[in-house]
Short mmCIF file of C-alpha atoms in Angstrom, two decimals:
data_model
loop_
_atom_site.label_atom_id
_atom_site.label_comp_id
_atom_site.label_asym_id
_atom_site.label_seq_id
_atom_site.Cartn_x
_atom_site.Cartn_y
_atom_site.Cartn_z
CA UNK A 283 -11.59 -4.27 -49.56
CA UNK A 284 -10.14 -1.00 -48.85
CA UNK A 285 -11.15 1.18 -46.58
CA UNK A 286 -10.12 4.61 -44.87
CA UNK A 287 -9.24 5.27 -41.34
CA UNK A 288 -9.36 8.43 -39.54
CA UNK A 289 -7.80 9.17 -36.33
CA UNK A 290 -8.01 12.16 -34.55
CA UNK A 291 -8.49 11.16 -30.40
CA UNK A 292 -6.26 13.79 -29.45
CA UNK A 293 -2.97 15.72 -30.87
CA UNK A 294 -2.02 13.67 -33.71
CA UNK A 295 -4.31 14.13 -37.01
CA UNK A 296 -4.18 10.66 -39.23
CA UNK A 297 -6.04 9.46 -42.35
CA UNK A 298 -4.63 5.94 -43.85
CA UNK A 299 -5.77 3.75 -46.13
CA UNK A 300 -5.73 -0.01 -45.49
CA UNK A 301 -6.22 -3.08 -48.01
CA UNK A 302 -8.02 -6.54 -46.81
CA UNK A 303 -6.83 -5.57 -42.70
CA UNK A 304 -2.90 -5.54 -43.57
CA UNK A 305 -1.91 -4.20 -46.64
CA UNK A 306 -1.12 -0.25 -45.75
CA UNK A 307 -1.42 1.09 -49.35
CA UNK A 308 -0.80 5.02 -47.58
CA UNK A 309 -0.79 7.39 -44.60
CA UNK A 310 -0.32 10.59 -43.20
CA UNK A 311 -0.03 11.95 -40.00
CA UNK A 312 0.04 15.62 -38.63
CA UNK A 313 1.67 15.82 -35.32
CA UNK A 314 1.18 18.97 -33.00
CA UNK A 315 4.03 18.74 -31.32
CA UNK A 316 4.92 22.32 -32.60
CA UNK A 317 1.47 23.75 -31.07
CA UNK A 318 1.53 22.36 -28.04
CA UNK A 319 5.27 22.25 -26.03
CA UNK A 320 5.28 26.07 -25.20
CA UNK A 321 2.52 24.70 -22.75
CA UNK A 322 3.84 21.36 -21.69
CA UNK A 323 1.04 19.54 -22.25
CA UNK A 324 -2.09 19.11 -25.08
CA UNK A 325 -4.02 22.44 -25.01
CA UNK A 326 -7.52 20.71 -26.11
CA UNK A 327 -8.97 23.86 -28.22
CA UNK A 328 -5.84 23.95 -29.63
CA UNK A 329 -5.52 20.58 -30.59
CA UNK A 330 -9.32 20.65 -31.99
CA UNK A 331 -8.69 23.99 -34.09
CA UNK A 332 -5.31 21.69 -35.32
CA UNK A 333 -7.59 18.81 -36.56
CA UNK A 334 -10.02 20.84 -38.68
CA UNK A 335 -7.13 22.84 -40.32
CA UNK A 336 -5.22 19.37 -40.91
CA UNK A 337 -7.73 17.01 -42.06
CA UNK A 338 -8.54 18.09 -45.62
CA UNK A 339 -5.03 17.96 -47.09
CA UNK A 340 -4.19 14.87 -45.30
CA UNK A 341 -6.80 13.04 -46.89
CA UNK A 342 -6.18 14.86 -50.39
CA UNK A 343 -2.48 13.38 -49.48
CA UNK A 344 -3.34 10.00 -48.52
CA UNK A 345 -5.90 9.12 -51.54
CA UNK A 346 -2.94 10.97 -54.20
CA UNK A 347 0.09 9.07 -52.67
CA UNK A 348 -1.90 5.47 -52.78
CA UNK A 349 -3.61 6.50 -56.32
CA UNK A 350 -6.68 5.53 -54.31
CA UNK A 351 -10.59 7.43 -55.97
CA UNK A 352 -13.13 7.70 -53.15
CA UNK A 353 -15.13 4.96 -55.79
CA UNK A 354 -12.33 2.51 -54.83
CA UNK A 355 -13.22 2.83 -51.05
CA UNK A 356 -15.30 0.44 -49.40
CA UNK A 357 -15.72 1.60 -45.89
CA UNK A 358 -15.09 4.70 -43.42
CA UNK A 359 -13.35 3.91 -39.65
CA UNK A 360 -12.85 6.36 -37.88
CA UNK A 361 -11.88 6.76 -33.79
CA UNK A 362 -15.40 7.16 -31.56
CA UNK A 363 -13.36 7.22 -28.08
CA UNK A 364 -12.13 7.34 -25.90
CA UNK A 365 -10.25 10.47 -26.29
CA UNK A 366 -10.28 14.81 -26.47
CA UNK A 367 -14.16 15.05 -26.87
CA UNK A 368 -13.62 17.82 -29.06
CA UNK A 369 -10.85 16.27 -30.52
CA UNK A 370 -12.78 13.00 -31.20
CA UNK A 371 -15.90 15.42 -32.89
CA UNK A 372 -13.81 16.85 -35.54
CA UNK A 373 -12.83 13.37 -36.87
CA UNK A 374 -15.93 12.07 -36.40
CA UNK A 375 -17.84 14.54 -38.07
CA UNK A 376 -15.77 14.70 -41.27
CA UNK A 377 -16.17 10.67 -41.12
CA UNK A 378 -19.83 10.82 -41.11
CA UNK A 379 -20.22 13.43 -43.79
CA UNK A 380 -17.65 11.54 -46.05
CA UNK A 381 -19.82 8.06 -45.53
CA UNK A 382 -23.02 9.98 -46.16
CA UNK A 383 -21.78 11.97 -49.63
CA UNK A 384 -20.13 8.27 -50.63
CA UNK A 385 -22.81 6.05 -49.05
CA UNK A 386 -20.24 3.41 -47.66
CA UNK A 387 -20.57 2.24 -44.56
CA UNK A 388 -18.78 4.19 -41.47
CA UNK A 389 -17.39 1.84 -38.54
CA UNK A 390 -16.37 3.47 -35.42
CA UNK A 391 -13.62 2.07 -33.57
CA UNK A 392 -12.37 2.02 -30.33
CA UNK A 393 -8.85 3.71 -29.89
CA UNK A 394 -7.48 1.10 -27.83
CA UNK A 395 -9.04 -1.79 -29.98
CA UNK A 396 -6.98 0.28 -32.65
CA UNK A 397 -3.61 -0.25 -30.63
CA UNK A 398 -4.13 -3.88 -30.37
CA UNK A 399 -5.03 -3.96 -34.24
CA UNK A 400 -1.44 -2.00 -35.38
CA UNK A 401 0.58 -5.13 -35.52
CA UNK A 402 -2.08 -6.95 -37.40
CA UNK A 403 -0.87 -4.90 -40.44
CA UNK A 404 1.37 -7.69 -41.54
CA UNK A 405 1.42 -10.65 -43.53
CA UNK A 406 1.91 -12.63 -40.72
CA UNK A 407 -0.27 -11.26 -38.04
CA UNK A 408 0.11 -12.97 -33.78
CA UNK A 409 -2.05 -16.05 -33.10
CA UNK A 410 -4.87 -16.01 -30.79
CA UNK A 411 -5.24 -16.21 -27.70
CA UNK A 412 -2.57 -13.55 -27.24
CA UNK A 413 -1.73 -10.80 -24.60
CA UNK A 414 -1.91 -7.02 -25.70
CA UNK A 415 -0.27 -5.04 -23.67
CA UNK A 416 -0.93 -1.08 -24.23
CA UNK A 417 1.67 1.60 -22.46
CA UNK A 418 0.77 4.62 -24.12
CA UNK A 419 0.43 8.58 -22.64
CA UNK A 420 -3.33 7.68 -21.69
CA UNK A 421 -3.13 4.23 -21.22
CA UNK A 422 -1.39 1.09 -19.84
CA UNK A 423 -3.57 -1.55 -19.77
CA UNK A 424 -2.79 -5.92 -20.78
CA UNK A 425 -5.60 -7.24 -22.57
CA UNK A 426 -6.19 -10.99 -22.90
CA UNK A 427 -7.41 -10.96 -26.69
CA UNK A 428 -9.31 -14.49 -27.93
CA UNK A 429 -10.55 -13.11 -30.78
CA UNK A 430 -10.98 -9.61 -32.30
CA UNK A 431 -13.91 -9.02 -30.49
CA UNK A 432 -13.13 -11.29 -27.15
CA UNK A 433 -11.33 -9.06 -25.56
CA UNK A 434 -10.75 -8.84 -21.20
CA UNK A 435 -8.50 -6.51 -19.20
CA UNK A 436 -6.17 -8.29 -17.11
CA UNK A 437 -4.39 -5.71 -15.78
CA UNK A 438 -4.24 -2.06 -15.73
CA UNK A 439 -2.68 1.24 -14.15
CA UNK A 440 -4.38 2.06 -10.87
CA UNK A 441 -3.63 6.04 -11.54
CA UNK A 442 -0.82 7.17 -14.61
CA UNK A 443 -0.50 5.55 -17.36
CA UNK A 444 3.31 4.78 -18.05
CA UNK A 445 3.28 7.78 -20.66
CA UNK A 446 1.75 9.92 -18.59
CA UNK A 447 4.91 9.07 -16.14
CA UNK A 448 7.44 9.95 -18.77
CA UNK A 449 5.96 13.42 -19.32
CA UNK A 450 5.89 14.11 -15.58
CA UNK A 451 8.99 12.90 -15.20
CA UNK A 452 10.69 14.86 -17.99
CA UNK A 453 8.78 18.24 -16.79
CA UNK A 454 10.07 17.74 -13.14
CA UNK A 455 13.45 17.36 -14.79
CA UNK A 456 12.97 20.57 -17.07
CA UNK A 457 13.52 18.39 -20.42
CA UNK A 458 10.24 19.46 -21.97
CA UNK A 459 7.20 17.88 -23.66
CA UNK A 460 6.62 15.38 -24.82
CA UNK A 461 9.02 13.48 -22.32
CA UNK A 462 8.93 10.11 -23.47
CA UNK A 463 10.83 10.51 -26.43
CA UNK A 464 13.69 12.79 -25.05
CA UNK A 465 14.17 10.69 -21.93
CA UNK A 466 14.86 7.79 -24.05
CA UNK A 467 17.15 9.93 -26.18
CA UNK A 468 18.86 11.02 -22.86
CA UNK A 469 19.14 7.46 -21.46
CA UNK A 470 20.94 5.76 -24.48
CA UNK A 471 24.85 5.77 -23.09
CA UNK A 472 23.61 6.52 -19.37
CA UNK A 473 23.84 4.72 -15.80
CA UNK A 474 20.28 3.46 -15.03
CA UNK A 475 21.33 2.64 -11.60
CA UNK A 476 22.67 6.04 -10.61
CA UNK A 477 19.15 6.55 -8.71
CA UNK A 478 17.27 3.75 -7.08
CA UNK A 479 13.93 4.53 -7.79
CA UNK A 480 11.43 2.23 -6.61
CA UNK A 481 9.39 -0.43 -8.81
CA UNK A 482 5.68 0.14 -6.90
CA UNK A 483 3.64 -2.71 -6.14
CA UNK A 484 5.71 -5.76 -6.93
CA UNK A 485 3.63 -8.41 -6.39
CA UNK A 486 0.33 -6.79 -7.71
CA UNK A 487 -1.19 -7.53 -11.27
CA UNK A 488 -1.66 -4.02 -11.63
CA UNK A 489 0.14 -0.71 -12.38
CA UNK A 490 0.96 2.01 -10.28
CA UNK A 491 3.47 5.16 -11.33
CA UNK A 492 2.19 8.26 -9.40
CA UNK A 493 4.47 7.16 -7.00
CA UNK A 494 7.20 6.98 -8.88
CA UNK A 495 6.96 10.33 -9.96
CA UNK A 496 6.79 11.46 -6.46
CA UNK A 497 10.26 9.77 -6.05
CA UNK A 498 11.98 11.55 -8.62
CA UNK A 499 10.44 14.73 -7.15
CA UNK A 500 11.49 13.52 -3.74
CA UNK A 501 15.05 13.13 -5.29
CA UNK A 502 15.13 16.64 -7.13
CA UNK A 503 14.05 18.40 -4.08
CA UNK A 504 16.84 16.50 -1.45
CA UNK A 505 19.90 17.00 -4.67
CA UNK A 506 18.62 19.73 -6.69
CA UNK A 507 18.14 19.38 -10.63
CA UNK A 508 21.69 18.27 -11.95
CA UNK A 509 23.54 20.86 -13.07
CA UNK A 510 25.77 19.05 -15.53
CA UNK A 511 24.15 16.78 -19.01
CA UNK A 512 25.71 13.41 -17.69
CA UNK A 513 24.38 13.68 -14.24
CA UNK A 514 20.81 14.74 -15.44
CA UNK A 515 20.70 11.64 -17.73
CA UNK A 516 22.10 9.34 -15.59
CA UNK A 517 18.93 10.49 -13.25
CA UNK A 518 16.38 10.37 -16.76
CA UNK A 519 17.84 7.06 -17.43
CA UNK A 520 17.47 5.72 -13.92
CA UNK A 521 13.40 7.05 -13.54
CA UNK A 522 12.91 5.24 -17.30
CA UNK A 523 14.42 1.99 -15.92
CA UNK A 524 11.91 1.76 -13.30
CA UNK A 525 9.16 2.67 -15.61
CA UNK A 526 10.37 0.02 -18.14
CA UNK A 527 10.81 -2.79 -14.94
CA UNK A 528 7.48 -1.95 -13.64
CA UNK A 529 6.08 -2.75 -17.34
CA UNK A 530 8.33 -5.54 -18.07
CA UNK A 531 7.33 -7.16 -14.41
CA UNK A 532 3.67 -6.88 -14.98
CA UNK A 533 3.82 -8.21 -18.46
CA UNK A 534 5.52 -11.41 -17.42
CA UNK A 535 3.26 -11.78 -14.15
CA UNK A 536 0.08 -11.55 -16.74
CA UNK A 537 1.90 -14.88 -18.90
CA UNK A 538 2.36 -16.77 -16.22
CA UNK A 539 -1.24 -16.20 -15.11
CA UNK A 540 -2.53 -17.70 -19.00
CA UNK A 541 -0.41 -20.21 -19.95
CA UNK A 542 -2.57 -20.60 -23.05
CA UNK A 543 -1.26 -17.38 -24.58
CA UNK A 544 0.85 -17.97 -27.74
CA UNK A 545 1.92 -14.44 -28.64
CA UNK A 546 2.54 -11.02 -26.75
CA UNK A 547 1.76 -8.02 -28.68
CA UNK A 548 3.73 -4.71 -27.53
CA UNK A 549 1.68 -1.13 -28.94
CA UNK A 550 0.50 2.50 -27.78
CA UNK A 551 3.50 5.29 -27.61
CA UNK A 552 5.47 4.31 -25.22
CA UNK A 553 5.99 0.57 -27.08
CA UNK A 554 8.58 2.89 -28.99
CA UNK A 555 10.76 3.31 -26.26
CA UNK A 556 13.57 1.37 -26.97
CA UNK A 557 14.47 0.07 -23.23
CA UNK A 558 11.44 -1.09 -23.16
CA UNK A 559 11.20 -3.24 -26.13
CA UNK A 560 15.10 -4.30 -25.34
CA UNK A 561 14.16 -5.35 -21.98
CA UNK A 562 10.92 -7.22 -23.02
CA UNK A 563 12.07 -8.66 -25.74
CA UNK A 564 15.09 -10.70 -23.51
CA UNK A 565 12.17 -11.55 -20.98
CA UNK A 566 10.10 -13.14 -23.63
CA UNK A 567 12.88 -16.05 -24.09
CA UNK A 568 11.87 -17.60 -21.30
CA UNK A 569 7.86 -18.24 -22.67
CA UNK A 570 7.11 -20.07 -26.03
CA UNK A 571 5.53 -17.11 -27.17
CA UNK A 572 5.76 -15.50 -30.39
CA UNK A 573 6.91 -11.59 -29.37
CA UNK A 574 5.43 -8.81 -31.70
CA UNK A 575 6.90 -4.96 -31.36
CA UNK A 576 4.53 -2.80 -33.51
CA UNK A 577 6.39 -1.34 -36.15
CA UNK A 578 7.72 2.18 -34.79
CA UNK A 579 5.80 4.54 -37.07
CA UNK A 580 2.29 2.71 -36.07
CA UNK A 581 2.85 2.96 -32.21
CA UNK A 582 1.92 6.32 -31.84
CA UNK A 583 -1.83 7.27 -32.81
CA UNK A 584 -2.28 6.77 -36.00
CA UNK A 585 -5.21 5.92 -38.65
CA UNK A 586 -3.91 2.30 -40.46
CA UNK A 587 -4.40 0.99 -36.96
CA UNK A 588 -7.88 2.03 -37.24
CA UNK A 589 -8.84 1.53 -40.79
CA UNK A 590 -7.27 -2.42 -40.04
CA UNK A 591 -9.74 -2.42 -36.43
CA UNK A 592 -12.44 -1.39 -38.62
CA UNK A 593 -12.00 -3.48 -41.70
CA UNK A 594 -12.01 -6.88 -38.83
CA UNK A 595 -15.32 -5.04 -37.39
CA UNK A 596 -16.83 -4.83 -40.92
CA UNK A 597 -15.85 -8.20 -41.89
CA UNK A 598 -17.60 -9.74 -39.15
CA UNK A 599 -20.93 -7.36 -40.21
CA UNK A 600 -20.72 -4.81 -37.80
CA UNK A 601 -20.92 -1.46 -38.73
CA UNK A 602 -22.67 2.24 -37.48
CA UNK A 603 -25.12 4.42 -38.27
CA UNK A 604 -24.59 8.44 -38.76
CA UNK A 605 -26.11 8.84 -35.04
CA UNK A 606 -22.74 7.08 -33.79
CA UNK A 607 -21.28 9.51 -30.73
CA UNK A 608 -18.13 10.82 -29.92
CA UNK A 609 -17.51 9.40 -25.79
CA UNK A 610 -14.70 11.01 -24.13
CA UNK A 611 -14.25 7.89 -21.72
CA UNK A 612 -15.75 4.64 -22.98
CA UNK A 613 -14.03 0.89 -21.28
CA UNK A 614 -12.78 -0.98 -24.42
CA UNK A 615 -14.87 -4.14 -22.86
CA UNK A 616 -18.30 -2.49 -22.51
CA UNK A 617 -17.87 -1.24 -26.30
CA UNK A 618 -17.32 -4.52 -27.89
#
């Protein structure tokens, strides 16, 4: 079975194609990185206007690259929420009018069921029960997964999401957007101890990072913004190692609350930050748990995550009708 995924949930355009839930036959992705950094931050016209002028030749790219007909395709999924509304519309729509004109069935998808799904695309996918833990711009949440459709939240951020914390972080330091990726780029040969930041809320379940951002502004205001490249990532690589403890912490704290987990799944964004998948993967020793670190180019958004979510949704006979709705904010329980 082969079916196409579309992504589109807020600045990155996708359309893959996915065989049997973990064969990825192609895919292509549109950032709007580009569009966006003059401004700091997603610009959500901007990023809708991106989508409609990206969509087309992705998906003329994707079907030529895998030597993929529309007849070969079984089934459209495509991202529903939670996400840009307008962002989430534009994919949406063209997935709607594509399963009308091909009459396959159209599956929409959760975006964070999506994250969970990305290291599925593997011959040898994690066992159930497992632990998904998402730390993405929008999201950082640890999901106690039983099945593909028994899915709880165990823990979650009580305000930013640990993405959302890099990108605050890296505009108080003036290192531009998006922040995750240059503060990890910054931190590589840098002393993560040069600041003390505070890890907030040790012996909570939960996550907490606005406060950690109002530490490093706390520190720029007493010192000033470091005037010299070794200083200023010494401070970037200090603020990441309390975002990556604060993760790491919360991670094992969730394992030792369900012994019966037998793998950890790491995905969203940030699970490409390569502290963080350093750090968790030396905690993870410790548990008999089997440790899976979504491959790098399916951490970010992307549409094989969906298409392999939706071909799991289809298999177990759920699919949508053509009155399915975009939902800007939708709990990945309730929607399951």
């Amino acid at each position: 079975m082969i079916v196409l995924g579309i992504e589109s949930s807020c600045d990155d355009t996708s359309v893959a194609l996915v065989q049997d839930g973990h064969t990825l036959l192609s895919i292509h992705t549109q950032s709007q990185f580009e569009v966006h950094k003059e401004f700091g931050g997603i610009v959500p016209e901007l990023a809708s206007r991106s989508h409609l002028q990206n969509f087309l030749p992705l998906l003329e790219k994707c079907m030529e690259s895998a030597s993929i007909t529309k007849d070969q395709i079984d089934a459209i999924a495509v991202t529903y929420g939670p996400g840009l509304i307008g962002s989430l519309l534009v994919g949406l729509s063209y997935a709607k009018a594509l399963a009308f004109l091909w009459n396959i069935p159209l599956i929409g998808v959760h975006h964070i069921q999506g994250h969970l799904m990305a290291s599925f695309l593997r011959q040898d996918p994690p066992e159930f029960p497992l632990l998904g833990f998402v730390a993405s711009g929008g999201h950082t949440h640890v999901y106690l997964m039983k099945s593909f459709d028994e899915i709880e939240a165990v823990s979650w951020s009580i305000d930013d999401a640990a993405g959302e914390a890099f990108d605050k972080g890296a505009k108080l330091l003036g290192l531009g957007f998006p922040g995750g990726p240059v503060i990890d780029r910054r931190s590589k040969h840098a002393n993560p101890d040069f600041v003390k930041f505070p890890r907030p809320m040790p012996t909570s379940p939960h996550f907490s990072f606005s406060g950690l951002k109002t530490s490093l502004l706390t520190w720029i205001q007493k010192h000033g913004l470091p005037s010299d490249e070794a200083t200023l990532n010494d401070v970037a690589a200090s603020y990441q190692e309390a975002i990556v403890d604060c993760l790491v912490n919360k991670l094992i704290k969730a394992l030792e609350a369900h012994s019966e987990v037998k793998s950890v799944v790491l995905c969203g964004g940030v699970a490409a930050n390569s502290r963080l998948r350093e750090k968790l993967s030396k905690a993870m020793h410790r548990f008999d748990v089997q440790t899976y670190l979504t491959d790098l180019k399916l951490c970010t958004d992307n549409a094989a995550m969906i298409a392999c979510a939706g071909y799991h949704k289809l298999a177990s006979g759920q699919a949508d009708s053509l009155e399915l709705n975009a939902s800007a904010s939708v709990p990945l329980t309730s929607s399951l």
